[in-house]
Amino acid sequence: MSCYEADRLDRLAYLDSPAHRLDPRAKLLATLAFIAAVVSFPKYEVSALAPFVFFPLLLAAAGNVPLRLIARRVAIVSPFAVMIGLFNPLLDRAPGLVVGPVSISAGWLSFASILARFALTMSSVLVLTATTSFPSLCQGLTALRVPRAFVVQLLFLYRYLFLLAEESGRLRRARDLRGLGARGRTLRVAAAALGVLFTRTLDRAERIYQAMTARGFDGTIRQLRTLRFRGADALFLAGVAGGAVVLRLLPVTAWIGSLGAGR
Amino acid sequence: MHMADALLSPAVGAGCWALSGSVLAYCAGRTRKALDDHKVPLMGVLGAFVFAAQMINFTIPGTGSSGHIGGGLLLAILLGPHAAFLTIASVLTVQSLFFADGGLLALGANIFNLGAFPCFVGGPIFRAIAGTSPATGRRTAAAVVASVVGLEAGAMAVAVQTLLSGRSELTFVPFAALMGGIHLPIGIIEGLVTAAVLGYVLKVRPHLAGQAFGTAAEPSGTRRGVAPVLAFLLVAALLGGVVVARFASTRPDGLEWSIGRLTGSPELRDPDRGLSARLAEIQRRTAVLPDYALPAKDTEGSGHAARPDAGQQTSLAGILGALLTLALAGLLGLVMTRRRGQPSAR
C-alpha cells in the first residue's frame, strides 16, 4: 500500500482543467458505462477493446494527469488478475486464432483479453479519481441517492486517511529504529503497535466528536458548493455512454483496419 | 483477494452490487437509528485506522515474508456488525478509487466478500466461542476460528463469482482449493494478531469489553440485528446462485442475452437487418482477408458452448485496426508527456 501515490492522485484532483470542471455525477456515470461496456465483451475479444483506450487517455489529457503515475499504479495492482488469468493459456489449448503460419491458442486470447480489460477498467477509475476531488465525488454520490450515513463515513475516512497514515509511519519508524530493522518486526511488536494506534485513534475520534459537537454537528456534513449539471456535462455523459455502446455493438476496430489497409 | 473488474461478467458484478447495496442500506439505516452522533466520527476515523494499520508490517513466522493485517474482524468485534460493515465498505470504496484495488464494478463483490463475511459470520462466531469474559487462550482461539471462517468464506465467494463470470478457465474445485489454501495461513495470522491487539486494547480501555463480548446493554440490541442480515444473505446467495447459474449456463453473456430479449434477435449484428447489415456488407467488401473465425470451442456443460456467429469473430482487419488504434493512442500519450515535460503533481 503506497499512500504516497494516493496522495499524489489526491493533489491532482484539486487542479483546475476542463476535465476537473465536469460534474462529478457525469464523470462517475460515464466511467461506470465505460466499465460495463468493456466488461461485457465475450471472453475471447481482444482487438475490439483497443478503441476504448481513448476514454481514459483523453480524460487524462484534458485533466493534466501524468500517464506514468496511472500506468505504474495499474501495474502494481495487477498480480491477482494476472495470476488467475495465467491459468487460461495452461488450461485452454484449443486453437484460437490462425494468422498464416502462426497459431495462437484460445487460452492466450482470453488471457490477453483479461489483461486488456484490467488495464482499461483500472486506469479509467484512477483517472476519475485524479480529476475529481473526493468531497465533490461524495457530493455526487449524495445526489445519486447513496445512503447519507455512508457518504458521511466516506468523508470522515478521507479526512483522516493521510493523517493516520503519517501517524502509523511514525510508529513504524520508531519500531524499526529500536528493533534494528527487520529483527523487530515480530507479530508481538506489531500487535502492540497496532494496539497503540487503535487507542490513539479512539482518543482522536473522541476529541473530534467534542470539537464538532461544540460547532453544532448533527450527523450530516454540509457543503457550501452546490452541484450544477450543465449542458457540457450532459454532452460528455451522452458522448461517452453512446461511444461505449457503439464500440460494443459495431466492429469499429475492423473498419479502422480496413481503412488502414487502403481499401 | 480483491476481485477485479476484468474477471467479472456484468451480470455477476451487478448481482453483487444489488446484494451489497441492500445490506449497506440496511446497515446505514440501523446505525442511524441505533447509534448516537458519537459514533459517526468514530467510524470514519476507524476507517482511516484500517489503512494506517495495514502499513504496520510484520514478518510472518516461518516464512520470512512480510504481511499486514486486514482489520475487518477487529472492527467487527469492537464496533458491532452494522457499523463495522459500513466502515469496511467505505475502506474498500476508497481502496478502489485511490489505490485501484479491485474495481468499480467489482466493488459490490469486494464489499460482499471482505465485508459481509467478517461482520456477519466472523463476528458472531467470535462472540459464540469467546463467551462473556474469556481467558487469553480462549479469546485467541475464538479470533483464529472466526478469522479463518470469515476469510475462507470470502475466498470461496471469489471462486464462485469467478466461476459464474466465465472469464477464467479454472474450474471450481482447483480454484477453490487454491484460494482456500492461500487464505488458510493468512486467516490464522490475522486471527492471532487480532487477538493480540484485542488483548492490548481491552487492557488499556476495559470499557470496550462490553461491545466486544456482547455483555453491555446495546442501544437496540446488535445481537438481534445480525440474524435478519444472515438470513437475507443466505436466501440471497441461494437465490442468486440458482438464478445466475441457470443464466450463466444457457446465456454465456448477459448483455448479449438482454440485447437479444430487447431486439428479438440473438445478435444485434445479425447480418440481414438494417444499418448493421449494410455496415457488415461494407466490411465484407473492404476486408483485407476473409475473416478468421474463432473455431467453435466445444466445452459442453461448462456454459460456453459453441457460438458460431459474429459474436466471437475476429479478423485480420480487427488486429490491424487494434494496432492502428493503439499506435494512435501511443502517439497521443507521447505528445501529452512531451507537452508537459517532466510530469509533476505540482
Coordinates of C-alpha atoms in Angstrom, one line a residue:
Chain A
M1 CA 0.0 0.0 0.0
S2 CA 1.5 3.2 -1.0
C3 CA -0.1 6.3 0.5
Y4 CA 2.4 8.4 -1.5
E5 CA 0.8 7.6 -4.8
A6 CA -2.7 8.1 -3.3
D7 CA -1.5 11.5 -2.0
R8 CA -0.3 12.5 -5.5
L9 CA -3.6 11.4 -7.0
D10 CA -5.4 13.4 -4.4
R11 CA -3.4 16.5 -5.1
L12 CA -4.0 16.2 -8.8
A13 CA -7.8 16.1 -8.1
Y14 CA -7.7 19.7 -6.9
L15 CA -6.2 21.2 -10.0
D16 CA -8.4 23.1 -12.5
S17 CA -9.0 21.9 -16.0
P18 CA -11.9 21.1 -18.3
A19 CA -11.9 17.6 -17.0
H20 CA -11.9 18.8 -13.4
R21 CA -14.8 21.2 -14.1
L22 CA -17.1 18.4 -15.3
D23 CA -19.9 17.5 -12.9
P24 CA -18.8 14.5 -10.7
R25 CA -22.1 12.7 -11.4
A26 CA -21.4 12.9 -15.2
K27 CA -17.8 11.6 -14.7
L28 CA -18.9 8.8 -12.4
L29 CA -21.8 7.6 -14.6
A30 CA -19.6 7.8 -17.7
T31 CA -16.9 5.7 -16.0
L32 CA -19.5 3.1 -15.0
A33 CA -20.9 2.9 -18.5
F34 CA -17.4 2.6 -19.9
I35 CA -16.6 -0.2 -17.5
A36 CA -19.8 -2.0 -18.2
A37 CA -19.2 -1.9 -21.9
V38 CA -15.6 -3.1 -21.6
V39 CA -16.5 -6.0 -19.2
S40 CA -19.5 -7.2 -21.3
F41 CA -17.4 -8.3 -24.3
P42 CA -17.2 -12.1 -24.9
K43 CA -14.2 -13.6 -23.2
Y44 CA -12.0 -14.1 -26.4
E45 CA -12.4 -10.5 -27.6
V46 CA -9.2 -8.6 -27.8
S47 CA -8.9 -6.3 -30.8
A48 CA -12.3 -4.6 -30.3
L49 CA -11.1 -3.4 -26.9
A50 CA -8.4 -1.2 -28.4
P51 CA -10.5 1.9 -29.2
F52 CA -11.7 2.0 -25.6
V53 CA -8.2 3.2 -24.5
F54 CA -9.2 6.7 -25.7
F55 CA -11.6 7.4 -22.9
P56 CA -9.0 7.3 -20.0
L57 CA -6.4 8.7 -22.3
L58 CA -8.4 11.7 -23.4
L59 CA -9.8 12.4 -20.0
A60 CA -6.3 12.3 -18.6
A61 CA -5.1 14.6 -21.3
A62 CA -7.9 17.1 -20.6
G63 CA -7.2 16.8 -16.9
N64 CA -3.3 17.1 -17.0
V65 CA -2.9 13.7 -15.3
P66 CA 0.6 12.2 -15.8
L67 CA 0.2 8.9 -17.5
R68 CA 3.2 7.4 -15.8
L69 CA 1.5 7.6 -12.4
I70 CA -1.6 5.8 -13.7
A71 CA 0.4 3.1 -15.6
R72 CA 2.6 2.4 -12.6
R73 CA -0.4 2.0 -10.2
V74 CA -2.2 -0.3 -12.7
A75 CA 1.0 -2.5 -12.9
I76 CA 1.3 -2.6 -9.1
V77 CA -2.2 -4.0 -8.5
S78 CA -2.2 -6.4 -11.5
P79 CA -0.8 -9.6 -9.8
F80 CA -4.1 -11.1 -8.8
A81 CA -5.8 -10.8 -12.2
V82 CA -2.6 -11.9 -14.0
M83 CA -2.2 -14.9 -11.7
I84 CA -5.8 -16.0 -12.3
G85 CA -5.6 -15.2 -16.0
L86 CA -2.4 -17.1 -16.5
F87 CA -4.3 -20.4 -16.0
N88 CA -6.2 -19.7 -19.2
P89 CA -3.3 -20.5 -21.6
L90 CA -2.5 -23.5 -19.5
L91 CA -6.0 -25.0 -19.4
D92 CA -7.4 -23.8 -22.7
R93 CA -5.2 -25.1 -25.5
A94 CA -7.7 -25.1 -28.3
P95 CA -6.5 -23.3 -31.4
G96 CA -8.0 -19.8 -31.2
L97 CA -6.6 -17.6 -34.0
V98 CA -4.7 -18.7 -37.0
V99 CA -2.8 -16.0 -39.0
G100 CA -0.9 -17.6 -41.8
P101 CA 1.6 -19.9 -40.2
V102 CA 1.2 -18.5 -36.6
S103 CA -1.4 -20.1 -34.4
I104 CA -2.5 -18.6 -31.1
S105 CA -4.4 -20.7 -28.6
A106 CA -7.7 -19.6 -27.3
G107 CA -6.3 -19.5 -23.8
W108 CA -3.8 -16.9 -24.8
L109 CA -6.5 -14.8 -26.4
S110 CA -8.7 -14.9 -23.3
F111 CA -5.7 -14.1 -21.2
A112 CA -4.8 -11.1 -23.3
S113 CA -8.5 -10.1 -23.1
I114 CA -8.4 -10.2 -19.3
L115 CA -5.2 -8.0 -19.3
A116 CA -6.8 -5.5 -21.6
R117 CA -9.9 -5.3 -19.6
F118 CA -7.9 -4.9 -16.4
A119 CA -5.8 -2.1 -17.8
L120 CA -8.8 -0.3 -19.2
T121 CA -11.1 -0.5 -16.1
M122 CA -8.4 0.3 -13.6
S123 CA -7.0 3.2 -15.5
S124 CA -10.4 4.7 -16.0
V125 CA -11.1 4.7 -12.3
L126 CA -7.7 6.2 -11.5
V127 CA -8.2 9.0 -14.0
L128 CA -11.7 9.6 -12.5
T129 CA -10.1 10.0 -9.1
A130 CA -7.3 12.2 -10.4
T131 CA -9.7 14.6 -12.0
T132 CA -12.4 14.7 -9.3
S133 CA -11.8 15.8 -5.7
F134 CA -13.1 13.4 -3.2
P135 CA -15.5 15.8 -1.5
S136 CA -17.2 16.7 -4.8
L137 CA -17.3 13.0 -5.7
C138 CA -19.1 12.4 -2.4
Q139 CA -21.5 15.2 -3.2
G140 CA -22.2 13.5 -6.4
L141 CA -22.9 10.2 -4.6
T142 CA -25.3 12.0 -2.3
A143 CA -27.1 13.4 -5.3
L144 CA -27.2 9.9 -6.8
R145 CA -29.1 8.7 -3.6
V146 CA -26.3 6.8 -2.0
P147 CA -27.2 6.5 1.8
R148 CA -26.2 9.6 3.6
A149 CA -24.7 7.8 6.5
F150 CA -22.3 6.0 4.1
V151 CA -21.3 9.3 2.4
V152 CA -20.5 10.9 5.7
Q153 CA -18.5 7.8 6.6
L154 CA -16.5 8.2 3.3
L155 CA -15.8 11.9 4.0
F156 CA -14.6 11.2 7.5
L157 CA -12.4 8.4 6.3
Y158 CA -10.9 10.6 3.6
R159 CA -10.4 13.5 6.0
Y160 CA -8.2 11.4 8.4
L161 CA -6.7 8.9 5.9
F162 CA -3.4 10.7 5.3
L163 CA -3.2 12.0 8.9
L164 CA -3.3 8.4 10.3
A165 CA -1.1 7.1 7.6
E166 CA 1.6 9.6 8.9
E167 CA 0.9 8.5 12.5
S168 CA 1.4 4.9 11.5
G169 CA 4.6 5.8 9.6
R170 CA 6.0 7.3 12.8
L171 CA 5.2 4.2 14.8
R172 CA 6.9 2.1 12.2
R173 CA 10.0 4.2 12.1
A174 CA 10.2 4.2 15.9
R175 CA 9.9 0.4 15.9
D176 CA 12.4 -0.2 13.2
L177 CA 14.9 2.2 14.9
R178 CA 14.6 0.4 18.3
G179 CA 14.3 -3.1 16.8
L180 CA 17.3 -2.9 14.4
G181 CA 15.1 -3.1 11.3
A182 CA 13.7 -6.5 10.3
R183 CA 14.6 -8.2 13.7
G184 CA 12.0 -6.1 15.5
R185 CA 9.1 -6.9 13.1
T186 CA 7.6 -9.7 15.1
L187 CA 3.9 -10.4 15.5
R188 CA 4.1 -9.4 19.1
V189 CA 5.6 -6.0 18.5
A190 CA 3.3 -5.3 15.5
A191 CA 0.3 -6.2 17.7
A192 CA 1.4 -3.8 20.4
A193 CA 2.0 -1.0 17.8
L194 CA -1.5 -1.7 16.3
G195 CA -3.0 -1.5 19.8
V196 CA -1.3 1.9 20.4
L197 CA -2.5 3.1 17.0
F198 CA -6.0 1.9 17.8
T199 CA -6.2 3.6 21.2
R200 CA -4.8 6.8 19.8
T201 CA -7.4 6.6 17.1
L202 CA -10.2 6.2 19.7
D203 CA -8.9 9.3 21.6
R204 CA -8.6 11.2 18.4
A205 CA -12.2 10.3 17.5
E206 CA -13.4 11.5 20.9
R207 CA -11.6 14.8 20.5
I208 CA -13.0 15.2 17.0
Y209 CA -16.5 14.4 18.3
Q210 CA -16.3 17.0 21.1
A211 CA -14.9 19.7 18.8
M212 CA -17.6 19.0 16.2
T213 CA -20.4 19.0 18.8
A214 CA -19.1 22.3 20.0
R215 CA -19.6 23.6 16.5
G216 CA -23.1 22.2 16.1
F217 CA -22.5 18.9 14.3
D218 CA -25.7 16.9 13.9
G219 CA -24.6 13.9 11.9
T220 CA -24.6 15.5 8.4
I221 CA -21.8 17.3 6.7
R222 CA -22.9 20.3 4.7
Q223 CA -21.1 21.6 1.7
L224 CA -21.2 25.2 0.5
R225 CA -20.8 24.4 -3.2
T226 CA -23.9 23.2 -5.0
L227 CA -23.7 20.8 -7.9
R228 CA -24.9 22.0 -11.3
F229 CA -25.5 19.6 -14.2
R230 CA -24.8 21.8 -17.2
G231 CA -25.2 21.1 -20.9
A232 CA -21.5 20.3 -21.2
D233 CA -21.9 17.6 -18.6
A234 CA -24.9 16.0 -20.4
L235 CA -22.9 16.2 -23.6
F236 CA -19.9 14.5 -22.0
L237 CA -22.0 11.7 -20.5
A238 CA -24.0 11.1 -23.6
G239 CA -20.8 11.1 -25.7
V240 CA -19.0 8.6 -23.5
A241 CA -22.0 6.3 -22.9
G242 CA -23.0 6.5 -26.6
G243 CA -19.5 5.9 -27.7
A244 CA -19.2 2.9 -25.4
V245 CA -22.4 1.4 -26.8
V246 CA -21.4 1.9 -30.4
L247 CA -17.9 0.4 -29.8
R248 CA -19.5 -2.5 -28.0
L249 CA -22.1 -3.3 -30.7
L250 CA -20.3 -2.5 -34.0
P251 CA -17.0 -3.8 -35.3
V252 CA -15.3 -0.4 -35.3
T253 CA -11.8 -1.8 -35.0
A254 CA -12.2 -3.9 -38.1
W255 CA -13.3 -0.9 -40.1
I256 CA -10.3 1.1 -39.0
G257 CA -8.1 -1.9 -40.0
S258 CA -9.8 -2.0 -43.4
L259 CA -9.3 1.7 -43.9
G260 CA -5.7 1.4 -42.8
A261 CA -5.1 -1.3 -45.4
G262 CA -6.1 1.2 -48.0
R263 CA -9.3 -0.3 -49.3
Chain B
M1 CA -8.0 -11.1 -2.6
H2 CA -9.6 -8.1 -4.2
M3 CA -11.8 -9.2 -7.1
A4 CA -11.0 -7.3 -10.3
D5 CA -13.4 -5.9 -12.9
A6 CA -11.5 -7.9 -15.5
L7 CA -12.6 -11.2 -14.1
L8 CA -16.3 -10.4 -13.7
S9 CA -19.2 -10.6 -16.1
P10 CA -21.7 -7.7 -15.9
A11 CA -24.4 -10.0 -14.6
V12 CA -22.4 -11.2 -11.7
G13 CA -21.0 -7.8 -10.9
A14 CA -24.5 -6.2 -10.9
G15 CA -25.8 -9.0 -8.8
C16 CA -23.2 -8.5 -6.2
W17 CA -23.8 -4.8 -6.3
A18 CA -27.5 -5.3 -5.6
L19 CA -26.7 -7.7 -2.7
S20 CA -24.1 -5.4 -1.1
G21 CA -26.1 -2.3 -1.8
S22 CA -29.1 -3.6 0.1
V23 CA -27.0 -4.8 3.1
L24 CA -25.4 -1.3 3.0
A25 CA -28.7 0.5 3.0
Y26 CA -29.9 -1.7 5.9
C27 CA -26.8 -1.1 7.9
A28 CA -26.9 2.6 7.2
G29 CA -30.5 2.7 8.4
R30 CA -29.7 0.7 11.6
T31 CA -26.6 2.7 12.6
R32 CA -28.5 5.9 12.0
K33 CA -31.3 4.7 14.4
A34 CA -29.2 2.8 16.9
L35 CA -26.1 5.0 17.3
D36 CA -25.8 8.4 18.6
D37 CA -23.8 11.1 16.7
H38 CA -20.9 9.9 18.9
K39 CA -20.1 7.0 16.6
V40 CA -20.2 8.9 13.4
P41 CA -16.7 10.4 13.7
L42 CA -15.5 7.2 15.4
M43 CA -16.4 5.0 12.4
G44 CA -14.9 7.4 10.0
V45 CA -11.6 7.7 11.8
L46 CA -11.5 3.9 12.3
G47 CA -11.9 3.5 8.5
A48 CA -8.7 5.6 8.2
F49 CA -7.2 3.4 11.0
V50 CA -7.6 0.3 8.8
F51 CA -5.4 2.0 6.2
A52 CA -2.8 3.0 8.8
A53 CA -2.9 -0.4 10.4
Q54 CA -2.2 -2.1 7.1
M55 CA 1.0 -0.1 6.9
I56 CA 2.3 -1.8 10.1
N57 CA 4.1 -4.7 8.6
F58 CA 5.5 -7.7 10.3
T59 CA 7.5 -10.8 9.5
I60 CA 5.3 -13.9 9.1
P61 CA 6.7 -16.6 11.3
G62 CA 8.4 -19.4 9.4
T63 CA 8.4 -17.8 6.0
G64 CA 10.4 -14.6 6.4
S65 CA 8.0 -12.8 4.1
S66 CA 6.2 -9.6 5.2
G67 CA 2.5 -9.3 5.9
H68 CA 0.0 -7.0 7.4
I69 CA -3.5 -7.3 9.0
G70 CA -6.7 -6.8 7.1
G71 CA -8.5 -5.4 10.1
G72 CA -12.0 -6.5 9.2
L73 CA -12.5 -8.9 12.1
L74 CA -11.1 -6.4 14.6
L75 CA -13.6 -3.8 13.6
A76 CA -16.4 -6.4 13.6
I77 CA -15.6 -7.3 17.2
L78 CA -15.1 -3.8 18.5
L79 CA -17.7 -1.8 16.6
G80 CA -20.5 -4.4 16.1
P81 CA -21.6 -5.8 12.8
H82 CA -23.5 -2.9 11.3
A83 CA -21.1 -0.1 12.0
A84 CA -18.2 -2.3 11.0
F85 CA -19.8 -3.2 7.7
L86 CA -20.3 0.4 6.8
T87 CA -16.7 1.1 7.8
I88 CA -15.2 -1.7 5.8
A89 CA -17.4 -0.8 2.8
S90 CA -16.0 2.7 3.0
V91 CA -12.5 1.4 3.2
L92 CA -13.0 -0.8 0.1
T93 CA -14.5 2.1 -1.8
V94 CA -11.5 4.4 -1.1
Q95 CA -9.2 1.5 -1.9
S96 CA -10.9 1.0 -5.3
L97 CA -10.7 4.8 -6.0
F98 CA -7.3 5.7 -4.8
F99 CA -5.4 2.5 -5.0
A100 CA -7.1 0.7 -7.8
D101 CA -7.5 -2.3 -5.5
G102 CA -10.5 -4.1 -7.1
G103 CA -12.6 -2.1 -9.5
L104 CA -15.9 -0.1 -9.5
L105 CA -17.9 -3.0 -11.0
A106 CA -16.2 -5.4 -8.6
L107 CA -16.7 -3.1 -5.6
G108 CA -20.1 -4.8 -4.8
A109 CA -18.4 -8.2 -4.9
N110 CA -15.5 -7.0 -2.8
I111 CA -17.8 -5.4 -0.1
F112 CA -19.7 -8.7 0.0
N113 CA -16.6 -10.9 0.2
L114 CA -14.4 -8.8 2.5
G115 CA -17.2 -7.0 4.5
A116 CA -20.2 -9.2 4.9
F117 CA -18.3 -12.4 6.0
P118 CA -16.1 -10.9 8.7
C119 CA -19.0 -8.8 10.1
F120 CA -22.0 -11.1 9.9
V121 CA -20.2 -14.5 10.1
G122 CA -16.8 -13.9 11.8
G123 CA -18.1 -11.5 14.5
P124 CA -20.9 -13.8 15.7
I125 CA -18.6 -16.8 15.7
F126 CA -16.1 -14.9 17.8
R127 CA -18.8 -14.0 20.3
A128 CA -20.1 -17.5 20.4
I129 CA -16.7 -19.1 21.2
A130 CA -15.3 -16.3 23.3
G131 CA -18.2 -16.1 25.7
T132 CA -18.6 -13.1 28.0
S133 CA -15.2 -12.7 29.7
P134 CA -12.7 -15.1 28.2
A135 CA -9.2 -16.0 29.2
T136 CA -6.4 -15.2 26.7
G137 CA -6.2 -18.6 25.2
R138 CA -9.9 -18.9 24.6
R139 CA -10.0 -15.4 23.1
T140 CA -7.2 -16.3 20.8
A141 CA -8.8 -19.5 19.7
A142 CA -12.1 -17.6 19.1
A143 CA -10.4 -14.9 17.0
V144 CA -8.5 -17.5 14.9
V145 CA -11.6 -19.6 14.2
A146 CA -13.6 -16.5 13.4
S147 CA -11.0 -15.1 11.2
V148 CA -10.3 -18.3 9.2
V149 CA -14.0 -19.0 8.7
G150 CA -14.7 -15.4 7.6
L151 CA -11.8 -15.3 5.2
E152 CA -12.3 -18.7 3.7
A153 CA -16.0 -17.9 3.1
G154 CA -14.8 -14.8 1.3
A155 CA -12.3 -16.7 -0.7
M156 CA -14.9 -19.3 -1.7
A157 CA -17.2 -16.4 -2.7
V158 CA -14.4 -15.1 -5.0
A159 CA -14.1 -18.6 -6.6
V160 CA -17.9 -18.7 -7.1
Q161 CA -18.0 -15.3 -8.6
T162 CA -15.1 -16.0 -11.0
L163 CA -16.7 -19.3 -12.0
L164 CA -20.1 -17.7 -12.7
S165 CA -18.5 -14.9 -14.7
G166 CA -16.8 -17.4 -17.0
R167 CA -13.8 -15.3 -17.8
S168 CA -11.3 -17.7 -16.3
E169 CA -10.8 -21.3 -17.5
L170 CA -10.3 -22.5 -13.9
T171 CA -12.9 -25.0 -12.7
F172 CA -14.4 -24.7 -9.2
V173 CA -12.5 -27.4 -7.3
P174 CA -8.9 -26.4 -8.2
F175 CA -9.7 -22.7 -7.9
A176 CA -11.4 -23.2 -4.5
A177 CA -8.5 -25.3 -3.3
L178 CA -6.0 -22.7 -4.5
M179 CA -7.9 -19.8 -2.8
G180 CA -8.6 -21.8 0.3
G181 CA -5.0 -22.9 0.6
I182 CA -3.6 -19.4 0.2
H183 CA -6.1 -17.9 2.7
L184 CA -5.7 -20.5 5.5
P185 CA -2.4 -19.2 6.8
I186 CA -3.5 -15.6 6.2
G187 CA -6.6 -16.3 8.3
I188 CA -4.6 -17.8 11.1
I189 CA -2.2 -14.9 11.2
E190 CA -5.0 -12.4 11.1
G191 CA -6.7 -14.2 14.0
L192 CA -3.5 -14.3 16.1
V193 CA -2.8 -10.6 15.6
T194 CA -6.4 -9.6 16.1
A195 CA -6.5 -11.4 19.4
A196 CA -3.2 -9.8 20.5
V197 CA -4.4 -6.3 19.5
L198 CA -7.7 -7.0 21.3
G199 CA -5.8 -8.1 24.4
Y200 CA -3.9 -4.8 24.5
V201 CA -6.8 -2.6 23.7
L202 CA -9.0 -4.2 26.4
K203 CA -6.2 -3.9 29.0
V204 CA -5.9 -0.1 28.5
R205 CA -9.6 0.5 27.6
P206 CA -11.6 -2.0 29.7
H207 CA -14.9 -0.3 28.9
L208 CA -14.7 -1.6 25.4
A209 CA -15.1 -5.2 26.6
G210 CA -18.9 -4.7 26.7
Q211 CA -19.1 -4.2 23.0
A212 CA -16.5 -6.9 22.2
F213 CA -18.2 -9.7 24.2
G214 CA -21.8 -8.6 24.0
T215 CA -22.3 -8.1 27.7
A216 CA -23.1 -4.4 27.6
A217 CA -26.6 -3.2 27.1
E218 CA -26.7 -2.3 23.5
P219 CA -28.7 0.7 22.3
S220 CA -31.1 -1.6 20.5
G221 CA -29.5 -5.0 20.6
T222 CA -26.9 -5.6 17.9
R223 CA -27.3 -9.3 18.6
R224 CA -30.8 -9.3 17.4
G225 CA -29.6 -7.3 14.4
V226 CA -27.3 -9.9 12.9
A227 CA -30.0 -12.6 12.4
P228 CA -32.0 -10.8 9.7
V229 CA -28.9 -10.0 7.7
L230 CA -27.6 -13.5 8.0
A231 CA -31.0 -14.9 6.8
F232 CA -31.0 -12.3 4.0
L233 CA -27.5 -13.2 2.9
L234 CA -28.3 -16.9 2.9
V235 CA -31.6 -16.5 0.9
A236 CA -29.9 -14.1 -1.5
A237 CA -27.0 -16.3 -2.0
L238 CA -29.2 -19.3 -2.7
L239 CA -31.5 -17.4 -4.9
G240 CA -28.6 -15.6 -6.7
G241 CA -26.7 -18.9 -7.1
V242 CA -29.7 -20.6 -8.7
V243 CA -30.6 -17.7 -10.9
V244 CA -27.1 -16.8 -12.0
A245 CA -26.1 -20.4 -12.5
R246 CA -29.0 -21.0 -14.9
F247 CA -28.5 -17.7 -16.5
A248 CA -24.8 -18.4 -17.0
S249 CA -25.2 -21.9 -18.2
T250 CA -27.6 -21.0 -21.0
R251 CA -26.6 -17.5 -21.8
P252 CA -22.8 -17.1 -21.7
D253 CA -23.1 -13.3 -22.0
G254 CA -25.6 -11.4 -20.0
L255 CA -25.6 -8.3 -22.2
E256 CA -26.0 -10.1 -25.4
W257 CA -28.8 -12.1 -23.9
S258 CA -30.6 -8.9 -22.8
I259 CA -30.0 -7.3 -26.2
G260 CA -31.5 -10.4 -27.7
R261 CA -34.5 -10.1 -25.5
L262 CA -34.9 -6.4 -26.4
T263 CA -34.5 -6.7 -30.1
G264 CA -35.9 -10.1 -30.5
S265 CA -32.8 -11.4 -32.3
P266 CA -29.9 -13.2 -30.7
E267 CA -27.3 -10.7 -32.1
L268 CA -27.5 -7.1 -32.9
R269 CA -25.0 -7.7 -35.6
D270 CA -27.4 -10.2 -37.2
P271 CA -26.3 -9.8 -40.8
D272 CA -29.6 -9.3 -42.5
R273 CA -31.2 -6.3 -40.9
G274 CA -30.9 -2.5 -41.2
L275 CA -27.8 -0.5 -40.6
S276 CA -25.6 -3.2 -39.3
A277 CA -26.3 -5.3 -42.3
R278 CA -25.1 -2.6 -44.6
L279 CA -22.1 -1.9 -42.4
A280 CA -21.3 -5.6 -42.4
E281 CA -21.6 -5.6 -46.2
I282 CA -19.1 -2.8 -46.4
Q283 CA -16.9 -4.6 -44.0
R284 CA -17.0 -7.7 -46.2
R285 CA -16.2 -5.8 -49.3
T286 CA -13.3 -3.9 -47.6
A287 CA -11.8 -6.7 -45.7
V288 CA -8.2 -7.4 -46.4
L289 CA -8.6 -11.0 -45.9
P290 CA -11.6 -13.1 -45.2
D291 CA -12.5 -13.3 -41.6
Y292 CA -10.7 -15.8 -39.5
A293 CA -13.4 -17.0 -37.2
L294 CA -12.5 -18.4 -33.9
P295 CA -13.2 -22.1 -34.1
A296 CA -16.3 -23.0 -32.1
K297 CA -14.8 -24.2 -28.9
D298 CA -16.7 -27.2 -27.6
T299 CA -16.7 -27.3 -23.8
E300 CA -20.1 -28.7 -23.3
G301 CA -21.6 -28.3 -19.9
S302 CA -19.3 -25.5 -18.9
G303 CA -21.6 -22.9 -20.2
H304 CA -19.5 -21.8 -23.1
A305 CA -20.9 -23.9 -25.9
A306 CA -20.2 -23.2 -29.5
R307 CA -21.1 -19.8 -30.6
P308 CA -20.7 -19.8 -34.3
D309 CA -21.9 -16.3 -35.2
A310 CA -20.3 -12.9 -35.4
G311 CA -20.1 -12.6 -31.6
Q312 CA -16.6 -14.1 -31.3
Q313 CA -15.3 -13.5 -34.7
T314 CA -12.1 -11.7 -35.1
S315 CA -10.3 -10.9 -38.3
L316 CA -7.0 -9.7 -39.6
A317 CA -8.8 -6.4 -40.1
G318 CA -9.6 -6.4 -36.4
I319 CA -6.0 -7.0 -35.5
L320 CA -4.8 -4.3 -37.8
G321 CA -7.4 -1.9 -36.6
A322 CA -6.4 -2.6 -33.0
L323 CA -2.7 -2.0 -33.8
L324 CA -3.5 1.3 -35.6
T325 CA -5.7 2.4 -32.8
L326 CA -3.1 1.7 -30.2
A327 CA -0.4 3.4 -32.3
L328 CA -2.6 6.5 -32.4
A329 CA -3.2 6.3 -28.7
G330 CA 0.5 5.8 -28.1
L331 CA 1.2 8.9 -30.2
L332 CA -1.3 10.9 -28.2
G333 CA 0.3 9.7 -24.9
L334 CA 3.7 10.7 -26.2
V335 CA 2.5 14.2 -27.2
M336 CA 0.9 14.6 -23.8
T337 CA 4.1 13.6 -22.0
R338 CA 6.2 15.8 -24.2
R339 CA 4.0 18.8 -23.9
R340 CA 4.1 18.7 -20.1
G341 CA 7.7 18.0 -20.0
Q342 CA 8.5 16.4 -16.7
P343 CA 5.2 15.2 -15.3
S344 CA 4.7 16.6 -11.9
A345 CA 1.9 16.8 -9.4
R346 CA 2.8 20.5 -8.6

